[in-house]
mmCIF file of C-alpha atoms in Angstrom:
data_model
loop_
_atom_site.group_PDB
_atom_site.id
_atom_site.type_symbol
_atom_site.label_atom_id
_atom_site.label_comp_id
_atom_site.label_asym_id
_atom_site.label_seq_id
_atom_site.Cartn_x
_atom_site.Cartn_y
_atom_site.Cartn_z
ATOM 1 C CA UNK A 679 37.427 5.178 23.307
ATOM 2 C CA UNK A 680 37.335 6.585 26.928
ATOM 3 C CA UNK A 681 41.825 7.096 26.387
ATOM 4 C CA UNK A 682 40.794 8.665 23.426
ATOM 5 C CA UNK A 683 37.928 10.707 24.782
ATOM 6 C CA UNK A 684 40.496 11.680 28.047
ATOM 7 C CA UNK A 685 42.980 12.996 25.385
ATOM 8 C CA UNK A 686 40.245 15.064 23.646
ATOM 9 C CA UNK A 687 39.197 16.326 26.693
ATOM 10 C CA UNK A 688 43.076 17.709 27.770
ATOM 11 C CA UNK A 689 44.103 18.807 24.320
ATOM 12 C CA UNK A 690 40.359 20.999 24.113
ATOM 13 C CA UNK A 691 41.245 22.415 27.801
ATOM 14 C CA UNK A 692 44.689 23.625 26.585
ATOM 15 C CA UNK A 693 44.100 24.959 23.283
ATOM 16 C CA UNK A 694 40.969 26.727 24.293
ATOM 17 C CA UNK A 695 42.945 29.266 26.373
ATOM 18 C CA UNK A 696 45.196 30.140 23.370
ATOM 19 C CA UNK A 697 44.205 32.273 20.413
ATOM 20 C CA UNK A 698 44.768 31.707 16.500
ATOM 21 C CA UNK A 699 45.751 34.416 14.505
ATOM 22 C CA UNK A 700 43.722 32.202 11.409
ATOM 23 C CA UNK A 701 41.081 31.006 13.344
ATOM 24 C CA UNK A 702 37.761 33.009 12.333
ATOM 25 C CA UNK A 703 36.106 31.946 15.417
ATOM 26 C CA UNK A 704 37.929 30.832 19.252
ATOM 27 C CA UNK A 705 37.676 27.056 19.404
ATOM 28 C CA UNK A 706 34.852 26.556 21.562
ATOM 29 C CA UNK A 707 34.367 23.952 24.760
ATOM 30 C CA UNK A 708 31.051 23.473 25.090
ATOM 31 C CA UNK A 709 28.320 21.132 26.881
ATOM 32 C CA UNK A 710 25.884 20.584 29.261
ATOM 33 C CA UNK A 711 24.913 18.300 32.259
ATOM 34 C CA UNK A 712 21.378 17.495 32.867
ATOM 35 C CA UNK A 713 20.515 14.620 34.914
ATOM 36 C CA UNK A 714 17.004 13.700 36.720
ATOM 37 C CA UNK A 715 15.914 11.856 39.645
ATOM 38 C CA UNK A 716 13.243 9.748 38.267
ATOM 39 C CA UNK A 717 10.312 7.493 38.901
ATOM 40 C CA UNK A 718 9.501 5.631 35.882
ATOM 41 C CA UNK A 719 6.502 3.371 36.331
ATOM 42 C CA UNK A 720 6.973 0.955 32.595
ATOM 43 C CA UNK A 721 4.317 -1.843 32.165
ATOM 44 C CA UNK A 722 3.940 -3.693 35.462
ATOM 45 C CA UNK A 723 7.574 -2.504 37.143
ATOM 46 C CA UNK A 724 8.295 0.377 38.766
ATOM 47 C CA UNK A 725 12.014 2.066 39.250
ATOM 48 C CA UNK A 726 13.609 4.709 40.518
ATOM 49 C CA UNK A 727 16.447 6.353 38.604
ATOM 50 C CA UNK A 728 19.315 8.898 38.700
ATOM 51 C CA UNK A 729 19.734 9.708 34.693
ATOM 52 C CA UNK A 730 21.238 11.283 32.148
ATOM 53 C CA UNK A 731 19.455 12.879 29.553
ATOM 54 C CA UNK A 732 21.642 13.654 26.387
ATOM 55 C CA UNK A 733 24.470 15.007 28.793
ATOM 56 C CA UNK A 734 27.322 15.836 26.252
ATOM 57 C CA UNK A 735 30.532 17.106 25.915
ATOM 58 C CA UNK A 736 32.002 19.119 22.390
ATOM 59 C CA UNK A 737 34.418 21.429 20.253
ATOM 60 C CA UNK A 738 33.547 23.282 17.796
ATOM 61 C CA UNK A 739 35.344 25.918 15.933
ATOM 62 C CA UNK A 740 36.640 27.789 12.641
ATOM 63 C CA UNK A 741 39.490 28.088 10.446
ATOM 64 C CA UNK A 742 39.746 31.350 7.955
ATOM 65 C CA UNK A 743 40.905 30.642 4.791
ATOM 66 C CA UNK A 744 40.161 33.215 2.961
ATOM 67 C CA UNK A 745 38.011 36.559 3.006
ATOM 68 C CA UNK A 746 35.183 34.603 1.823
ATOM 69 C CA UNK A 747 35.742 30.741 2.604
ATOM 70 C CA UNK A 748 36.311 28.966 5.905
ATOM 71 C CA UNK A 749 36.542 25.740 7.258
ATOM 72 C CA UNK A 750 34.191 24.412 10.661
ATOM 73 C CA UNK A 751 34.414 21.404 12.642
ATOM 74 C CA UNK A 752 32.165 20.002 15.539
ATOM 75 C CA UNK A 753 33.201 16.739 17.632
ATOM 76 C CA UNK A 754 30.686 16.183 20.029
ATOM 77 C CA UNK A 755 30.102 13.353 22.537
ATOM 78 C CA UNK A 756 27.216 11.908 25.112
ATOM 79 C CA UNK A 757 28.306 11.304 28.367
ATOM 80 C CA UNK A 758 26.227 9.045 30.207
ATOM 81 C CA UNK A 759 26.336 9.406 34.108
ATOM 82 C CA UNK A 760 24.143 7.320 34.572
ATOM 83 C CA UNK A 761 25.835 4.349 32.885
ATOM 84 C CA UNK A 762 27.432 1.205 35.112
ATOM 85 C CA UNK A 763 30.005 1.414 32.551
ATOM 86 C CA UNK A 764 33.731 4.004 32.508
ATOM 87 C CA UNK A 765 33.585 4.273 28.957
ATOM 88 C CA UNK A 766 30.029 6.028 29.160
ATOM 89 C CA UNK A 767 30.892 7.914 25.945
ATOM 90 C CA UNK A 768 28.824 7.750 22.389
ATOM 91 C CA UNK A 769 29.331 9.429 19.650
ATOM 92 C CA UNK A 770 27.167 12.862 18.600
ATOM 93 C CA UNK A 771 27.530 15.220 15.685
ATOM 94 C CA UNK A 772 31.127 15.151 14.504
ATOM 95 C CA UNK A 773 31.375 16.510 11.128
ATOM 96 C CA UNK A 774 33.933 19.066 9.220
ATOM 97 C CA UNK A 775 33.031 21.417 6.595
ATOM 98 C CA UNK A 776 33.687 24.433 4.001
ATOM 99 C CA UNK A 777 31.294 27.372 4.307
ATOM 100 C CA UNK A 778 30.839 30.696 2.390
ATOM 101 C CA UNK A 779 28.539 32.845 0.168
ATOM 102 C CA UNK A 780 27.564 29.741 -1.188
ATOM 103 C CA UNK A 781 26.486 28.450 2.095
ATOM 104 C CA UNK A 782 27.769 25.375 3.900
ATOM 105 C CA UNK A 783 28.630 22.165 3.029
ATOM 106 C CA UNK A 784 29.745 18.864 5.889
ATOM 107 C CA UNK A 785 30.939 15.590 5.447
ATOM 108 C CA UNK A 786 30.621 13.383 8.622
ATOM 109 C CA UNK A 787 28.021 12.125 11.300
ATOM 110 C CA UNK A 788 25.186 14.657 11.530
ATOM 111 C CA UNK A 789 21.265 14.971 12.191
ATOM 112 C CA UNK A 790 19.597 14.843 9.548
ATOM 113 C CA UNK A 791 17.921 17.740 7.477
ATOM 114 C CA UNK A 792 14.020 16.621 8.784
ATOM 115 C CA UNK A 793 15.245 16.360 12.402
ATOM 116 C CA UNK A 794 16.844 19.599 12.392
ATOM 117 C CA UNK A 795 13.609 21.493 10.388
ATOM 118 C CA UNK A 796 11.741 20.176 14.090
ATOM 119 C CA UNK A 797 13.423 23.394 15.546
ATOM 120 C CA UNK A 798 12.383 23.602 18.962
ATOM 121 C CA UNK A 799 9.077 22.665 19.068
ATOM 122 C CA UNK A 800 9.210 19.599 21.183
ATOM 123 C CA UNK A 801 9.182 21.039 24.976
ATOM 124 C CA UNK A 802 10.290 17.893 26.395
ATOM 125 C CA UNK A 803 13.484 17.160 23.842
ATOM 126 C CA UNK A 804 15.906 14.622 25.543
ATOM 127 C CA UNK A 805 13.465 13.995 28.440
ATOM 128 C CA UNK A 806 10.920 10.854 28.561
ATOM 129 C CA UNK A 807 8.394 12.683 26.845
ATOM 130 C CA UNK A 808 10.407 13.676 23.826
ATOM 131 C CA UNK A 809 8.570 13.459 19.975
ATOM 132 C CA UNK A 810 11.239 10.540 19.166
ATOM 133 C CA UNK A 811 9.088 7.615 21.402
ATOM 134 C CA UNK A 812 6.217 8.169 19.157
ATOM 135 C CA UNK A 813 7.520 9.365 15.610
ATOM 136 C CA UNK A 814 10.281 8.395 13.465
ATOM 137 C CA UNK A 815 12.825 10.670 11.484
ATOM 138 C CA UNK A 816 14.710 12.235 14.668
ATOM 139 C CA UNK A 817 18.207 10.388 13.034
ATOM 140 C CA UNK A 818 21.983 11.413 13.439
ATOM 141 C CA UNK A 819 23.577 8.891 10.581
ATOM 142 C CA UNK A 820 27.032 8.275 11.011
ATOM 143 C CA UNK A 821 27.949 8.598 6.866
ATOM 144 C CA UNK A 822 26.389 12.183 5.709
ATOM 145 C CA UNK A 823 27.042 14.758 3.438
ATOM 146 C CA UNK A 824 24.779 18.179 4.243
ATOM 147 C CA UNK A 825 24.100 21.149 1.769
ATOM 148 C CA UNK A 826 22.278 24.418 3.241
ATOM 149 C CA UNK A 827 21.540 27.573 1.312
ATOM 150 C CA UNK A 828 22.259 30.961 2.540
ATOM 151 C CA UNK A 829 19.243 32.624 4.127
ATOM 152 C CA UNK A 830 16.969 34.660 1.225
ATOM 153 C CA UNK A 831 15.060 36.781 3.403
ATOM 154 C CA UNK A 832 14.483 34.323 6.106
ATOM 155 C CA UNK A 833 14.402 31.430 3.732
ATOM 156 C CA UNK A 834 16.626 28.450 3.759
ATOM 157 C CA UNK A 835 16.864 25.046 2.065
ATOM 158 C CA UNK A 836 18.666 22.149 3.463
ATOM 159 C CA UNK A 837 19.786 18.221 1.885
ATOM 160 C CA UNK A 838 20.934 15.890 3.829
ATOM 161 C CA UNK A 839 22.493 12.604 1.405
ATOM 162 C CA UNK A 840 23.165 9.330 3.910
ATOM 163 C CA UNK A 841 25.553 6.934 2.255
ATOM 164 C CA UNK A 842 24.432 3.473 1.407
ATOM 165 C CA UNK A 843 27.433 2.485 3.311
ATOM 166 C CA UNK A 844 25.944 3.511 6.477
ATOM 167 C CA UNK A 845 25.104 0.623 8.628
ATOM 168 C CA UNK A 846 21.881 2.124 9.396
ATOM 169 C CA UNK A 847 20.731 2.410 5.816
ATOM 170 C CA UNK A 848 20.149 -0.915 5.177
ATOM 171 C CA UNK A 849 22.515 -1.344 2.213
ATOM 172 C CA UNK A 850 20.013 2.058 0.653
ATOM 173 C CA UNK A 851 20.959 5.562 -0.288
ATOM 174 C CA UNK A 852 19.042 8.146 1.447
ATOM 175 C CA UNK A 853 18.125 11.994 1.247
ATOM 176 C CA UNK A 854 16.722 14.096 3.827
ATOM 177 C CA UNK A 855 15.573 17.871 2.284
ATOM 178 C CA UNK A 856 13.651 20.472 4.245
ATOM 179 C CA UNK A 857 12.639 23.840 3.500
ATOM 180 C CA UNK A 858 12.895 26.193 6.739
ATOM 181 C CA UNK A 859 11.616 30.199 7.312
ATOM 182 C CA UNK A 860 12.465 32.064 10.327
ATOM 183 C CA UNK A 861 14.640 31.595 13.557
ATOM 184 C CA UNK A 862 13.955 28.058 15.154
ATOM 185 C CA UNK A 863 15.037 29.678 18.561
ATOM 186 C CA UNK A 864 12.524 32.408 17.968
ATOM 187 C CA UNK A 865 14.825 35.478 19.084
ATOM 188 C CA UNK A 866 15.181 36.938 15.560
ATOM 189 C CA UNK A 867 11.426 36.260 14.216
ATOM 190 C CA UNK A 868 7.830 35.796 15.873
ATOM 191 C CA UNK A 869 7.615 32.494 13.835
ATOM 192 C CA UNK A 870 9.474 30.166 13.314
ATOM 193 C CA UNK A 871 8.211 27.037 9.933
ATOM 194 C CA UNK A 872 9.621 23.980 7.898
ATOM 195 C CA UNK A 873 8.531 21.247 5.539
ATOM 196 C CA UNK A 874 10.672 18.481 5.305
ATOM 197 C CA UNK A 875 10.644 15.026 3.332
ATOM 198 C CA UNK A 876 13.062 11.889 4.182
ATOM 199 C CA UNK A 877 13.329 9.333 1.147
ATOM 200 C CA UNK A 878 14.563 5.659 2.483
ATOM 201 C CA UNK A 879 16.362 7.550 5.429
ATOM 202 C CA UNK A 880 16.667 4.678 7.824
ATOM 203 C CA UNK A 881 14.262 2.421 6.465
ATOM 204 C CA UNK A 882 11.012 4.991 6.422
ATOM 205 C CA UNK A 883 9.799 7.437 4.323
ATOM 206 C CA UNK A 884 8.915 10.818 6.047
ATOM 207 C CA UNK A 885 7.131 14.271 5.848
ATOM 208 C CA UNK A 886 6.814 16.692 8.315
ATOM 209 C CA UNK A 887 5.629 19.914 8.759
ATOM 210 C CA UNK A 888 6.337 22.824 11.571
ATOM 211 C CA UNK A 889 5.082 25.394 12.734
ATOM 212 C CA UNK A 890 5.921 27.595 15.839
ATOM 213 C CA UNK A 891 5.487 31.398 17.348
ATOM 214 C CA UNK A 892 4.961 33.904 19.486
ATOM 215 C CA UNK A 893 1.627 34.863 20.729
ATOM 216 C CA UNK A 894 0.645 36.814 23.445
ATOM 217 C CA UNK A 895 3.618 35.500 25.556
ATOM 218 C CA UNK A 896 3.154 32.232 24.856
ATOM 219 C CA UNK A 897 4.926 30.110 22.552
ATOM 220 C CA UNK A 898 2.791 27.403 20.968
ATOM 221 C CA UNK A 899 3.925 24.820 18.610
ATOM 222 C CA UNK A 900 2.717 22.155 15.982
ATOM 223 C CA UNK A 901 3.807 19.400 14.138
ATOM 224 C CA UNK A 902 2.573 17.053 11.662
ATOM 225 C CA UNK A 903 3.933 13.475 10.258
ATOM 226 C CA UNK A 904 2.868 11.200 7.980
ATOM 227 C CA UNK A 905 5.175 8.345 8.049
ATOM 228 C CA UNK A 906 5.977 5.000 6.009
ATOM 229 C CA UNK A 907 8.083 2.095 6.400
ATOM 230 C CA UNK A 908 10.290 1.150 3.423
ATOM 231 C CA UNK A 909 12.827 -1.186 4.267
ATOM 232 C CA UNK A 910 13.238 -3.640 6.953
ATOM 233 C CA UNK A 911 16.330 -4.287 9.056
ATOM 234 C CA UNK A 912 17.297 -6.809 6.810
ATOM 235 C CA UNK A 913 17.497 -4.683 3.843
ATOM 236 C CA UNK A 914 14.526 -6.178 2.193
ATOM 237 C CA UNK A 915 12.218 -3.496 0.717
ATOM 238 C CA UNK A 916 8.348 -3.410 2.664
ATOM 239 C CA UNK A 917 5.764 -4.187 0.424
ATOM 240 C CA UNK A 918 1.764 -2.521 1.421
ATOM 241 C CA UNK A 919 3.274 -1.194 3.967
ATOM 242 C CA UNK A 920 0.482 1.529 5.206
ATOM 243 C CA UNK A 921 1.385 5.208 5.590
ATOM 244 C CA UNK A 922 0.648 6.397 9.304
ATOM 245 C CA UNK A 923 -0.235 9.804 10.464
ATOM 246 C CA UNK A 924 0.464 11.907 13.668
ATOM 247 C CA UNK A 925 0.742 15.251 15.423
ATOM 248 C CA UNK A 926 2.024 16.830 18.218
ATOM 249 C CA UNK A 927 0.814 20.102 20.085
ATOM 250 C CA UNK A 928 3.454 22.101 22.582
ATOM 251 C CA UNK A 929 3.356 25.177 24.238
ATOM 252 C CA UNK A 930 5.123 26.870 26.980
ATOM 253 C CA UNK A 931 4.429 30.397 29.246
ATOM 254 C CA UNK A 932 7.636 32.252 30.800
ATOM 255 C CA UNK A 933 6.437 33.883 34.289
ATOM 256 C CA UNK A 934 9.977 35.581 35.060
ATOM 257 C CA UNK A 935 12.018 33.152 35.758
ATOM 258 C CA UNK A 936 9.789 30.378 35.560
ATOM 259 C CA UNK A 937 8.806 28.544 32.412
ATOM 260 C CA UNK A 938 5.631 26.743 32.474
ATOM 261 C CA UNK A 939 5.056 23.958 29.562
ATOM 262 C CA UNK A 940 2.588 21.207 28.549
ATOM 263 C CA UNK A 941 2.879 19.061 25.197
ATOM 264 C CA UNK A 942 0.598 16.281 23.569
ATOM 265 C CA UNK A 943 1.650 13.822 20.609
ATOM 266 C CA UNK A 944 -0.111 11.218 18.779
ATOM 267 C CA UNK A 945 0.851 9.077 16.263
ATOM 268 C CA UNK A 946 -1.803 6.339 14.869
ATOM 269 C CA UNK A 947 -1.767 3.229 15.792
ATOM 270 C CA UNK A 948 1.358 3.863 18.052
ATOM 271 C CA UNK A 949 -0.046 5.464 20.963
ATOM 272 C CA UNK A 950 -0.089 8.525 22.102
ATOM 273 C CA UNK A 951 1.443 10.552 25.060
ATOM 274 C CA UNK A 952 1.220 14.625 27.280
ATOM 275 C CA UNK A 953 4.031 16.368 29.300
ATOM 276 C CA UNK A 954 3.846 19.006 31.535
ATOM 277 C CA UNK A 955 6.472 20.689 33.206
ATOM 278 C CA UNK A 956 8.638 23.676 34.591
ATOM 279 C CA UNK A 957 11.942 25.066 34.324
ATOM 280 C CA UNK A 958 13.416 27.822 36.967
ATOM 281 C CA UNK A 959 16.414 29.278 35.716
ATOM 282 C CA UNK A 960 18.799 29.903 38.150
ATOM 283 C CA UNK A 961 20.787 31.845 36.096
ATOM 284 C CA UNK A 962 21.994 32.097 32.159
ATOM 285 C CA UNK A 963 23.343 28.402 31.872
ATOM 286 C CA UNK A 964 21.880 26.953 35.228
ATOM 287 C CA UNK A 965 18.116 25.749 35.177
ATOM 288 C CA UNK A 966 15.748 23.320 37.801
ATOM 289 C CA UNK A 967 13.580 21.948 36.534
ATOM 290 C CA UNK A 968 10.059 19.123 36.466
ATOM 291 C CA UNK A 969 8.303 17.381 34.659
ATOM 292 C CA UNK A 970 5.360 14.530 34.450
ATOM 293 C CA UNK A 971 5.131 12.669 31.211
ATOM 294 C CA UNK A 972 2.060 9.865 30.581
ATOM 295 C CA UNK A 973 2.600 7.871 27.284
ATOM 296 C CA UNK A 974 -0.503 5.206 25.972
ATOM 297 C CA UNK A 975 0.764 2.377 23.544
ATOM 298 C CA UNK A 976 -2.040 0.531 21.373
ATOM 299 C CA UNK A 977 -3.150 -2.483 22.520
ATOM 300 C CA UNK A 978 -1.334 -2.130 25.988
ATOM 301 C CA UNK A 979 -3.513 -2.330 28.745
ATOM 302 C CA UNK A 980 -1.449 -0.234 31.403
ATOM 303 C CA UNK A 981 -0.137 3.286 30.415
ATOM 304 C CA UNK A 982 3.841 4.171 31.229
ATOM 305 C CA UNK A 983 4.483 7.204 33.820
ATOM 306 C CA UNK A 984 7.389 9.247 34.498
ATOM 307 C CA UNK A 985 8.208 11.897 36.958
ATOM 308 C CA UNK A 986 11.130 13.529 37.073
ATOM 309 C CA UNK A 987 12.952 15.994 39.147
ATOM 310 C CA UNK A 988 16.753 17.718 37.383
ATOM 311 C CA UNK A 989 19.128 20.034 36.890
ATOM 312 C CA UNK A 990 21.019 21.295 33.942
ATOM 313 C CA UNK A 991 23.877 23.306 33.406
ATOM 314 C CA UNK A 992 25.146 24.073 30.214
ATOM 315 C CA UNK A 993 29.399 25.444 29.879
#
């Protein structure tokens, strides 16, 4: 894997600085780096970390083949400075697809339709206080196949089918389908909303629903899960399993070049867990940045703490 990963590396370098008459888009080298000096205070041990937090390494890019069909790739990778390990590299998104009028289809290893409909509500994605400690659904399965609509005035529809074959389906087919309005980025609309359901995805039966805008220079966010275990890990269907219900609350304040932002999630009989933080941006892919996360488990008596201290640059 890390020859392999070496190889991709060098051959991305190289081709990236020549042009394709039949590409419809450059191939693209893209990433980002963001590690934190942490103190991490878990149960009844304290430790003090220098971590990675979804660093990652990718190319993307586009092949014309006709005036109205073209075929996309992504192969993206984690990179893990912080691991003891040299091959500190794990797979990400790597899919291929046709797109056109008719929208965009993928085969490959992808996020699923409900994770992506989350946008970019959760203020603290990749960091210790991101939604995925408390609430299931945020998946990337490694066997996919992904179907999204054009956009009809604002409106898209996304599937998501995750092949029985998958390891992490449990020997179960599974379909992810979500419903999205608006710019999840917020730059092209005020608001940003999705509904999404996940049907044995992973063992659990999901819906979720987003929400997120622009207000007065803030942007606040919400999210709501209901949530219910299907399968085990051994493949055998739950029976009476009980359906469990949560939330989470975000919002964030940009003072120049300072972002201000503060998030709270609960999901029942889990626990529950608030964020705050700041980023300074530096410049357009540079950023410092803090944050303080406090997460509550049920029927724990001491609360886990994190503090962290990073800096991210994306290329």
């Amino acid at each position: 894997m890390n020859v392999f990963c070496k190889t991709l590396l060098a051959s991305a370098l190289a081709t990236a600085t020549l042009s394709s008459a039949y590409a419809a888009d450059p191939l693209t080298v893209y990433g980002k780096l963001n590690v934190t000096a942490q103190s991490n205070d878990e149960g009844d041990e304290s430790t003090t970390t220098i971590q990675s937090n979804a660093s990652r390494f990718g190319v993307k890019g586009a092949f014309e083949l006709s005036s109205s069909l073209e075929a996309f790739y992504t192969v993206e990778y984690e990179v893990d400075t912080g691991d003891d390990a040299k091959e500190n590299f794990k797979a990400r998104n790597q899919f291929v697809g046709l797109r056109g009028n008719f929208g965009a289809f993928s085969v490959g290893r992808n996020d699923t339709m409900l994770k992506v409909s989350q946008g970019k509500v959760d203020q603290f994605n990749d960091l210790s206080g991101d939604l995925k400690n408390l609430f299931k659904g945020e998946n990337r399965i490694e066997q996919t196949a992904t179907y999204i609509t054009p956009s009809f005035s604002g409106f898209k529809v996304g599937v998501t089918y995750a092949a029985e074959g998958a390891k992490s389906q449990y020997t179960q087919d599974g379909f992810s389908v979500a419903a999205m309005y608006g710019d999840s980025g917020l730059k092209k609309s005020p608001i940003y909303a999705s509904v999404a359901y996940d049907s044995d995805v992973k063992g659990y039966e999901v819906v979720r629903a987003t929400v997120q805008g622009k207000i007065a220079g803030f942007k606040l966010g919400g999210m709501y899960q209901q949530e219910e275990k299907t399968y085990g890990d051994d493949g055998v269907a739950t029976v009476g399993a009980e359906s469990k219900s949560g939330y989470l609350l975000s919002a964030a304040y940009q003072i120049d070049a300072i972002v201000l932002k503060a998030q709270f999630q609960d999901m029942e009989d889990k626990g529950d867990s608030w964020s705050v933080g700041g980023d300074y941006k530096l410049g357009k892919p540079t950023k410092l940045f803090a944050f303080y996360t406090s997460r509550s488990y049920e029927n724990i008596d001491n609360d886990d703490s994190y503090f962290g201290v990073g800096l991210e640059h994306k290329f």
